[in-house]
PDB file of C-alpha atoms in Angstrom:
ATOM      1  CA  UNK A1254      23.920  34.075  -2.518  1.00  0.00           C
ATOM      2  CA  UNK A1255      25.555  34.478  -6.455  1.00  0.00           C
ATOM      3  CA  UNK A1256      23.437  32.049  -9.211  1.00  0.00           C
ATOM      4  CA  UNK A1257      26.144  30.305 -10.338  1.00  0.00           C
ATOM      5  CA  UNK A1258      24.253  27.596 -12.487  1.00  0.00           C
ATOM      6  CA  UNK A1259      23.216  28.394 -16.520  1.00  0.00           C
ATOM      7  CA  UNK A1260      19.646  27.710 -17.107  1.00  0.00           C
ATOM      8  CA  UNK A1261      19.424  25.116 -19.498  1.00  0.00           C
ATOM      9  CA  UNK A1262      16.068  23.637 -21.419  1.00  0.00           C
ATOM     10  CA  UNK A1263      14.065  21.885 -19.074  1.00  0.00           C
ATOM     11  CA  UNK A1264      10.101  21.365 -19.428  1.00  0.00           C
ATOM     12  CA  UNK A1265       7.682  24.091 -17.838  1.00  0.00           C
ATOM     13  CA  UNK A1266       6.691  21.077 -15.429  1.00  0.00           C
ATOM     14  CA  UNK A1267      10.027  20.361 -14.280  1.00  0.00           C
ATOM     15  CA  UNK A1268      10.664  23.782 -13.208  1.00  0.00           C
ATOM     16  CA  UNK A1269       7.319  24.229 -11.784  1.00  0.00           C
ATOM     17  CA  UNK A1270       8.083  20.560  -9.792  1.00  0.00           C
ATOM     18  CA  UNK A1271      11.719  22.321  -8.537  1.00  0.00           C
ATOM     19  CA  UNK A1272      10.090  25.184  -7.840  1.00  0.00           C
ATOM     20  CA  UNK A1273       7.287  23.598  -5.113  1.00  0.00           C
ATOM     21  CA  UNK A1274       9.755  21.259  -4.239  1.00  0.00           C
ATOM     22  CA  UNK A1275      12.178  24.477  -2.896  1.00  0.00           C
ATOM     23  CA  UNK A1276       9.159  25.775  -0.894  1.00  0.00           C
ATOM     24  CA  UNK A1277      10.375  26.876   2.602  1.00  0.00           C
ATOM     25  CA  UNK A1278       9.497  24.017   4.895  1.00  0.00           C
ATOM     26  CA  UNK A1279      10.445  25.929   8.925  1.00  0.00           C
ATOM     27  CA  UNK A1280       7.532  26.514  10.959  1.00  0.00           C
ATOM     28  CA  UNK A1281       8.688  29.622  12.057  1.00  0.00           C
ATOM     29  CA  UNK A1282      10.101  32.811  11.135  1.00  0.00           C
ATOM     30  CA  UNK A1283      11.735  35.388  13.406  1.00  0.00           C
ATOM     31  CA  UNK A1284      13.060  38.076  11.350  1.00  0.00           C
ATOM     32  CA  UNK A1285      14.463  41.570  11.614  1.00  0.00           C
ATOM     33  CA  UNK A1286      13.743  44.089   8.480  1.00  0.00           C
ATOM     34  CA  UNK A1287      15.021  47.311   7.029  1.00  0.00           C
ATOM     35  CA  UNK A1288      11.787  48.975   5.182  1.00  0.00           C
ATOM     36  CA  UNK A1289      11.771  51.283   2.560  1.00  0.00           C
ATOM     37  CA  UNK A1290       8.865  53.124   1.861  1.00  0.00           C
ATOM     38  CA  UNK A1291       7.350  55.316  -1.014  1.00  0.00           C
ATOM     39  CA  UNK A1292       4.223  56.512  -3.083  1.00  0.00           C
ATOM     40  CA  UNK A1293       5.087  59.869  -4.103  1.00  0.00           C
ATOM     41  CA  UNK A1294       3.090  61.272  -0.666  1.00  0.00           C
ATOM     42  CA  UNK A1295       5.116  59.870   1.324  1.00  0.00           C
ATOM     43  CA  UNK A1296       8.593  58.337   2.141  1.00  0.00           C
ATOM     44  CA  UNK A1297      10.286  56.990   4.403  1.00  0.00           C
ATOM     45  CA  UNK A1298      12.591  54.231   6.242  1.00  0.00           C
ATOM     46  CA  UNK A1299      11.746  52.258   9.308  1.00  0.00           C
ATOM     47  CA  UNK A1300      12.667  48.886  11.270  1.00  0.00           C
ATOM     48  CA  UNK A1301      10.150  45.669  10.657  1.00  0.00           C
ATOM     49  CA  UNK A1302      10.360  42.814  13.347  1.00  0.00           C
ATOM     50  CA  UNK A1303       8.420  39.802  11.316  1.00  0.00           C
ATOM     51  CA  UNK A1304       7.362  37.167  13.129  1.00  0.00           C
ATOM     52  CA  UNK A1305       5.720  34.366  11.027  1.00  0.00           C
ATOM     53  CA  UNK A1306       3.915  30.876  12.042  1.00  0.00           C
ATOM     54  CA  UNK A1307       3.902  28.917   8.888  1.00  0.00           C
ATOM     55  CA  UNK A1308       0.084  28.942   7.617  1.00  0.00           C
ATOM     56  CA  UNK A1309      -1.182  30.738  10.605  1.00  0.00           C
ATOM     57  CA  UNK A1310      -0.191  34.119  11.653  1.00  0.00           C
ATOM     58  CA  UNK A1311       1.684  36.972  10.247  1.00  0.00           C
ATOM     59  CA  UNK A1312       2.590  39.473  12.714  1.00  0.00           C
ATOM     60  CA  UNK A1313       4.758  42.796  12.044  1.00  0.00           C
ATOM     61  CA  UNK A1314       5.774  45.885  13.956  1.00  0.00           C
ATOM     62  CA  UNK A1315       7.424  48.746  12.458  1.00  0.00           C
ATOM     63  CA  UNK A1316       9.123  51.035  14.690  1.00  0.00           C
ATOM     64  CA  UNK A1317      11.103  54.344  13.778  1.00  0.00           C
ATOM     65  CA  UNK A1318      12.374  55.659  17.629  1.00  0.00           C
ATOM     66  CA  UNK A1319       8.674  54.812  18.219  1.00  0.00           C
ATOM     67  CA  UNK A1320       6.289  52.101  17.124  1.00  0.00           C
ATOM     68  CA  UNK A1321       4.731  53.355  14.340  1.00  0.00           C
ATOM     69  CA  UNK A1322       2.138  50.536  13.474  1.00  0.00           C
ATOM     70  CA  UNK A1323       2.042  46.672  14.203  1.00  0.00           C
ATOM     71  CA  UNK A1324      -0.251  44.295  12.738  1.00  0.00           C
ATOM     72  CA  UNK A1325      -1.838  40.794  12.709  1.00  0.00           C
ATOM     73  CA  UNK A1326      -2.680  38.880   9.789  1.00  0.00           C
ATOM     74  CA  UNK A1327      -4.294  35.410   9.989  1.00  0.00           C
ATOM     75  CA  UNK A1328      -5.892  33.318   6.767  1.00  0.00           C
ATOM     76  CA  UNK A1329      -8.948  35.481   7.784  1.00  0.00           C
ATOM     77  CA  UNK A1330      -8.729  38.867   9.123  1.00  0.00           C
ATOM     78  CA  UNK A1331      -6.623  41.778   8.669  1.00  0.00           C
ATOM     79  CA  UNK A1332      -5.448  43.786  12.075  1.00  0.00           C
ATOM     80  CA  UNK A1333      -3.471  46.901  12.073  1.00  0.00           C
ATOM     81  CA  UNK A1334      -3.177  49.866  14.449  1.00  0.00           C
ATOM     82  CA  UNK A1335      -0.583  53.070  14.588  1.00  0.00           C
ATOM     83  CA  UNK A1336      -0.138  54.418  18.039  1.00  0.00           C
ATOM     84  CA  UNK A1337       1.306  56.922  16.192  1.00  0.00           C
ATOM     85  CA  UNK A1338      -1.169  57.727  14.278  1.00  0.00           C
ATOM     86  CA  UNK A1339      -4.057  57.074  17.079  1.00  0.00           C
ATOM     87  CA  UNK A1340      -5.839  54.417  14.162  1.00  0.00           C
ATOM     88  CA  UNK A1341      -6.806  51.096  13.643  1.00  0.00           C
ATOM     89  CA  UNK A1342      -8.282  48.808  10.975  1.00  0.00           C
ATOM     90  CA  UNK A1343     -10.124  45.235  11.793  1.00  0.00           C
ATOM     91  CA  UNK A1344     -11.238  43.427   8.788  1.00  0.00           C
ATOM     92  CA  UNK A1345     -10.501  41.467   5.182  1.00  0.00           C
ATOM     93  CA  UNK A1346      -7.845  41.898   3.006  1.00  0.00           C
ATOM     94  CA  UNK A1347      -9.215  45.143   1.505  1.00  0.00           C
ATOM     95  CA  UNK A1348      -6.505  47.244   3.240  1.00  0.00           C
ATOM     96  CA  UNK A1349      -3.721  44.519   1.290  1.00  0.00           C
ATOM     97  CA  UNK A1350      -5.502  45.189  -1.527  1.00  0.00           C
ATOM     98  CA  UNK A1351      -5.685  48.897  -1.596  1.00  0.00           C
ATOM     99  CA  UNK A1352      -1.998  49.280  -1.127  1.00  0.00           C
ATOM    100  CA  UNK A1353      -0.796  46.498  -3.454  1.00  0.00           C
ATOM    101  CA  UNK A1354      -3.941  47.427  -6.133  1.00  0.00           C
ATOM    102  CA  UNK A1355      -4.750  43.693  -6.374  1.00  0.00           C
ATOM    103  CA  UNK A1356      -6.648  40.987  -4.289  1.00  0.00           C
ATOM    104  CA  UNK A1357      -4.189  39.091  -2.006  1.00  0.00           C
ATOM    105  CA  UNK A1358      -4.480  36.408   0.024  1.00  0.00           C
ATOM    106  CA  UNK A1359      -2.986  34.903   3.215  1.00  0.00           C
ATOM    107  CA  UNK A1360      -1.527  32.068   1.620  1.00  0.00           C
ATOM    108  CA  UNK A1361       0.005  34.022  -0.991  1.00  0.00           C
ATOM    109  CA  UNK A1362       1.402  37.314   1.313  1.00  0.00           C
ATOM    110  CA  UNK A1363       3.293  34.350   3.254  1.00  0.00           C
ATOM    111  CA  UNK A1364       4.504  32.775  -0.186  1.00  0.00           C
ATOM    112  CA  UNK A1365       5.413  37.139  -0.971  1.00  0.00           C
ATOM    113  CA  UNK A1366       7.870  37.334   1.838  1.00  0.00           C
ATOM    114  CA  UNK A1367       9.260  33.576   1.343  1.00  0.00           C
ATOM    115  CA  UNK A1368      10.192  33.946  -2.239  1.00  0.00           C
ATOM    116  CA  UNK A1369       7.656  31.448  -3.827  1.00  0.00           C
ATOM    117  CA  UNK A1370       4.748  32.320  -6.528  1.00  0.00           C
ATOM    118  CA  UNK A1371       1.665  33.489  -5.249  1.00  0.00           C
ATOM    119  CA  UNK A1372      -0.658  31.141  -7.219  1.00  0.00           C
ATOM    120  CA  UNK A1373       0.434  27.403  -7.367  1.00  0.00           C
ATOM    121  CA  UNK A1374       2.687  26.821 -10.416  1.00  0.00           C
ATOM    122  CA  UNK A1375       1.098  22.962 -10.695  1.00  0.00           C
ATOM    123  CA  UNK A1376      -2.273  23.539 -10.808  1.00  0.00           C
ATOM    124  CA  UNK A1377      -2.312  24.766 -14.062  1.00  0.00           C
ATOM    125  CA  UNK A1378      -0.328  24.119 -17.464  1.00  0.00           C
ATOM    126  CA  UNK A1379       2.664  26.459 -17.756  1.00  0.00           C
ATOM    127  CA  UNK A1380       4.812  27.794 -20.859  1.00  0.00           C
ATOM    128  CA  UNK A1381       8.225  28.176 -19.901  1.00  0.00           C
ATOM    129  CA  UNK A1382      11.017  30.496 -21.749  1.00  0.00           C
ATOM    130  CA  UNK A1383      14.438  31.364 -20.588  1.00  0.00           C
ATOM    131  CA  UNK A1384      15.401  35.180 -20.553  1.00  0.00           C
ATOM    132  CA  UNK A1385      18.336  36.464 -19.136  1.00  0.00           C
ATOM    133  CA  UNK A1386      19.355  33.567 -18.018  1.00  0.00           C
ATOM    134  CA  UNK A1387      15.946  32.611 -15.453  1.00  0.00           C
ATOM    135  CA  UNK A1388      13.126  30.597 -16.293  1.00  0.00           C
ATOM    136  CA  UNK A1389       9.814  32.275 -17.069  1.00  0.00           C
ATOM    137  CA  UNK A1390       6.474  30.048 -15.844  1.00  0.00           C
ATOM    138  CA  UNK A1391       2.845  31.343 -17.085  1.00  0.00           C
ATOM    139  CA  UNK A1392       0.085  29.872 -17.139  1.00  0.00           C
ATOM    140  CA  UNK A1393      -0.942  28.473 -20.654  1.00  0.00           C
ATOM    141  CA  UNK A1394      -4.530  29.832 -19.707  1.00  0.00           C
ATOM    142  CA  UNK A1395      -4.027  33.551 -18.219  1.00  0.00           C
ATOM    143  CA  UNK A1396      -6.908  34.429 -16.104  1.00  0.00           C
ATOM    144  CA  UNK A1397      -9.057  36.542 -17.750  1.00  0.00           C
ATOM    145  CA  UNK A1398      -8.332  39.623 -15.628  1.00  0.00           C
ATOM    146  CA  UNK A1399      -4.377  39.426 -15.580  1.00  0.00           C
ATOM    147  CA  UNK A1400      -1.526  38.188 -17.008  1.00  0.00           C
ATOM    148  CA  UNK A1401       1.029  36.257 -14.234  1.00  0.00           C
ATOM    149  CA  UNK A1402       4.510  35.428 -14.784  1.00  0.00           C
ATOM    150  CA  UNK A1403       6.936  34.057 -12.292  1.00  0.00           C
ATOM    151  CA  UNK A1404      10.769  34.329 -13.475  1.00  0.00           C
ATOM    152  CA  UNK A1405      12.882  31.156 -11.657  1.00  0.00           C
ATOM    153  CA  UNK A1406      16.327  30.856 -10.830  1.00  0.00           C
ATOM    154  CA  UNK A1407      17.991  28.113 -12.232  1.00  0.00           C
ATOM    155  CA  UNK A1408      20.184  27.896  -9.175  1.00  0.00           C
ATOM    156  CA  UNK A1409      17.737  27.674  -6.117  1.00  0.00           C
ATOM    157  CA  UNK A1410      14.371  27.596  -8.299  1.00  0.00           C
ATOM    158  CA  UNK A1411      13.677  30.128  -5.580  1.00  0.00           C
ATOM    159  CA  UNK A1412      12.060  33.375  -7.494  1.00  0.00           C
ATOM    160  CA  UNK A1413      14.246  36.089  -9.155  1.00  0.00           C
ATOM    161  CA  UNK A1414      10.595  37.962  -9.848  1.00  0.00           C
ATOM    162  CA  UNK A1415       7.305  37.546  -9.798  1.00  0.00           C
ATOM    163  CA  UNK A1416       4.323  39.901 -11.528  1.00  0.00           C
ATOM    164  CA  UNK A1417       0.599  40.048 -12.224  1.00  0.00           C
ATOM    165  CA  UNK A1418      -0.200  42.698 -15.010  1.00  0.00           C
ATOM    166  CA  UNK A1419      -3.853  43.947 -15.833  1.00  0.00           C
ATOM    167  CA  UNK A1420      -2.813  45.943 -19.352  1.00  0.00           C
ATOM    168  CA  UNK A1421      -6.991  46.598 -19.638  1.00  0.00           C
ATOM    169  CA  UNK A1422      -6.820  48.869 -16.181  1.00  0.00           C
ATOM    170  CA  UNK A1423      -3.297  49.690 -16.478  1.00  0.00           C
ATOM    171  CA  UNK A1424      -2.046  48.179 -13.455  1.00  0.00           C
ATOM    172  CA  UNK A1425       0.363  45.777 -11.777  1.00  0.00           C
ATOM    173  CA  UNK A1426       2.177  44.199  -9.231  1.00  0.00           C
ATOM    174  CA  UNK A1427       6.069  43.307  -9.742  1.00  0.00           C
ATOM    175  CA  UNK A1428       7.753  41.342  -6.413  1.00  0.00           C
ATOM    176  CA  UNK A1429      11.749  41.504  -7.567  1.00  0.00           C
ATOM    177  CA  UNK A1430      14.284  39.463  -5.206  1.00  0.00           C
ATOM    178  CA  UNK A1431      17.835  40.668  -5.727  1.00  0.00           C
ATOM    179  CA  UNK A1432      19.389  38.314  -3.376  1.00  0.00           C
ATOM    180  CA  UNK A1433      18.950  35.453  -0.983  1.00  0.00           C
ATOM    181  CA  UNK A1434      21.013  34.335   1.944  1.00  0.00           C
ATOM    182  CA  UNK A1435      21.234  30.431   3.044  1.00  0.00           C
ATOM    183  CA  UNK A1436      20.728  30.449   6.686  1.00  0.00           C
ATOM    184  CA  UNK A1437      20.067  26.955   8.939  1.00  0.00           C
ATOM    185  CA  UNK A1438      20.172  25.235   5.453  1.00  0.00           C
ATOM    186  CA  UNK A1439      17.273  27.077   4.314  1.00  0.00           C
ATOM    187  CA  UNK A1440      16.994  29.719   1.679  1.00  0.00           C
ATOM    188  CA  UNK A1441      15.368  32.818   2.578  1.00  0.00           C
ATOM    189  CA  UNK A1442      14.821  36.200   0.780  1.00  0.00           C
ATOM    190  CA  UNK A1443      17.719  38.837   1.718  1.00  0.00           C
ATOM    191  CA  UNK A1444      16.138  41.323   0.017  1.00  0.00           C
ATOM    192  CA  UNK A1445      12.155  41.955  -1.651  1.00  0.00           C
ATOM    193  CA  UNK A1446      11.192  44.911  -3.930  1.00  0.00           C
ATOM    194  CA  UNK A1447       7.478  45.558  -4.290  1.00  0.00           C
ATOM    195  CA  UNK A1448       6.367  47.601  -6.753  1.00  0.00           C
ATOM    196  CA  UNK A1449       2.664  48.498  -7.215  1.00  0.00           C
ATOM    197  CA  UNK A1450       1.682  50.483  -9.821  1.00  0.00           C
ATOM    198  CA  UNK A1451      -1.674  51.681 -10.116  1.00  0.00           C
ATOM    199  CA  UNK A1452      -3.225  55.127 -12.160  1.00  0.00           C
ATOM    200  CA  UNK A1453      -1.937  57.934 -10.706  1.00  0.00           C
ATOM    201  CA  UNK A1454      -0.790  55.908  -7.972  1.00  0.00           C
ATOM    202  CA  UNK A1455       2.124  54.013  -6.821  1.00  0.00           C
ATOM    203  CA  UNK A1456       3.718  52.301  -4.008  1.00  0.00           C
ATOM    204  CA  UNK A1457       7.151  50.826  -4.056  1.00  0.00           C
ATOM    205  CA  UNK A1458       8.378  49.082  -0.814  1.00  0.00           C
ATOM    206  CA  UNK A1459      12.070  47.575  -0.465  1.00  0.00           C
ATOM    207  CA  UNK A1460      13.142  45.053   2.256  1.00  0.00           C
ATOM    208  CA  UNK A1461      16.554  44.331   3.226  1.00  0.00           C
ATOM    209  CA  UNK A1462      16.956  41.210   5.576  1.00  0.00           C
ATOM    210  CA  UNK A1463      19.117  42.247   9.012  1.00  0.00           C
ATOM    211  CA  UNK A1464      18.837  39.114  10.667  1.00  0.00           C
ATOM    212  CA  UNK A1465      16.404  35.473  10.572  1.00  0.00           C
ATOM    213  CA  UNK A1466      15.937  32.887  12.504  1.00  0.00           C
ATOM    214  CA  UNK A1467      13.577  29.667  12.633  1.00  0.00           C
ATOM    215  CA  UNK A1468      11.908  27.481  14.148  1.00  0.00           C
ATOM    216  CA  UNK A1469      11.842  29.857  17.709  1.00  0.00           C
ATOM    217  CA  UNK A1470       9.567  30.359  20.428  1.00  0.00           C
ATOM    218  CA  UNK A1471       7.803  34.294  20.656  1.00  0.00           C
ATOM    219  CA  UNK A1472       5.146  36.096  21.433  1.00  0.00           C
ATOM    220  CA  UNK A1473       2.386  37.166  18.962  1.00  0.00           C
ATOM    221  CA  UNK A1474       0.334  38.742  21.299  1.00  0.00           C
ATOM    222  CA  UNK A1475      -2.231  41.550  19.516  1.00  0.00           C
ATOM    223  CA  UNK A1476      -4.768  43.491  21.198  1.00  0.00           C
ATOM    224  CA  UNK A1477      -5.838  47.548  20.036  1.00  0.00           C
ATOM    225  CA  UNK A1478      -5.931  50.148  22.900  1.00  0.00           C
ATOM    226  CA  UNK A1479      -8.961  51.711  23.414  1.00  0.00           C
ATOM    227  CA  UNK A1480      -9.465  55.146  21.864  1.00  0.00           C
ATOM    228  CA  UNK A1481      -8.094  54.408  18.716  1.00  0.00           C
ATOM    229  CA  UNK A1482     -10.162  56.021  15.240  1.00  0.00           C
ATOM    230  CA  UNK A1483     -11.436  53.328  13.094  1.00  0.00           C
ATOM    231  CA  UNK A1484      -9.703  53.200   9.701  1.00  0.00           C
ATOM    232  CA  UNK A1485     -12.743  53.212   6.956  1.00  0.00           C
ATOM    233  CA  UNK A1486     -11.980  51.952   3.107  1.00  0.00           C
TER     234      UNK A1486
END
């Protein structure tokens, strides 16, 4: 899906309105993934099945010939195991945060992989500027800790980009999405870059969108086998 439409001066709250008002609004998400995985130790490409109830459960499973992890995330707990690896993890979000280098919620991992800002545009009063041709949203008042800016398509009001910058501890987070398909009437992200950069660190994951669909039955079912090693952070 092309952005055909020229982004023309409009106030920071009308874009922020057009933005919430282009929220996804399925209850479910079925979707198959390409993933693309590096931080400089290691790389690699596997399959993602993504299976999503809307402000509930997030529940993935990467496979490569072999499952290679899944995991269950609900507004409170983290769950991951590998029975590759032989590990598991049970906990917060500390395992989101360690990979993405900032704190990360459930509500805003769902609003990650559905193309909308992490923090809600209308709670707060927004600048806006256009730049190559998108609409760029931050908050009037940046938090004291980082800087967020979320860069809107004029077309959709879907995001092109989205990214929370700490200069002080030289770190960030950019979400980039390249493209979106329209499927069942509903926009959805065909493709997510995640870039996380922290010092001497980085992870960059890419997803490419293989098939979607919503508002399906399936099975979320989660349960670690025995003999697994606890993952400690």
């Amino acid at each position: 899906m092309s952005s055909g439409s020229i982004a023309k001066e409009m106030s920071a709250k009308k874009v922020a309105r057009k933005h919430i008002a282009s929220n996804f609004d399925k209850k479910t998400v079925n979707a198959k993934l390409k993933a693309n995985f590096n931080n400089g130790k290691l790389k690699q490409s596997i399959s993602v099945s993504l299976r999503m109830k809307k402000d509930e459960i997030i529940w993935l499973k990467g496979t490569k010939f072999i499952t290679i992890f899944k995991a269950k995330i609900t507004p409170t707990s983290v769950s991951y195991y590998s029975p590759y690896a032989k590990n598991y993890f049970e906990g917060d979000f500390t395992m989101l945060k360690k990979l993405l280098g900032t704190d990360i919620n459930f509500n805003q991992l769902q609003n990650l992989l559905l193309g909308q800002s992490l923090l809600n545009v209308k709670e707060v009063k927004q600048n806006v500027t256009i730049a190559d041709n998108s609409y760029i949203l931050s908050p009037e008042k940046q938090a004291k800790l980082f800087n967020i800016f979320f860069t809107i398509n004029p077309s959709h009001f879907k995001l092109d980009k989205q990214s929370i910058v700490d200069a002080e501890k030289n770190k960030r987070l950019d979400i980039i999405y390249p493209s979106y398909d329209v499927v069942d009437n509903t926009i959805f992200p065909s493709e997510i870059k995640i870039k996380a950069k922290q010092p001497n660190k980085f992870t960059n994951i890419d997803f490419i969108l293989k098939s979607v669909v919503f508002d399906t039955n399936f099975d979320t079912n989660f349960s670690i086998p025995k003999g697994y090693k606890q993952i400690k952070l």
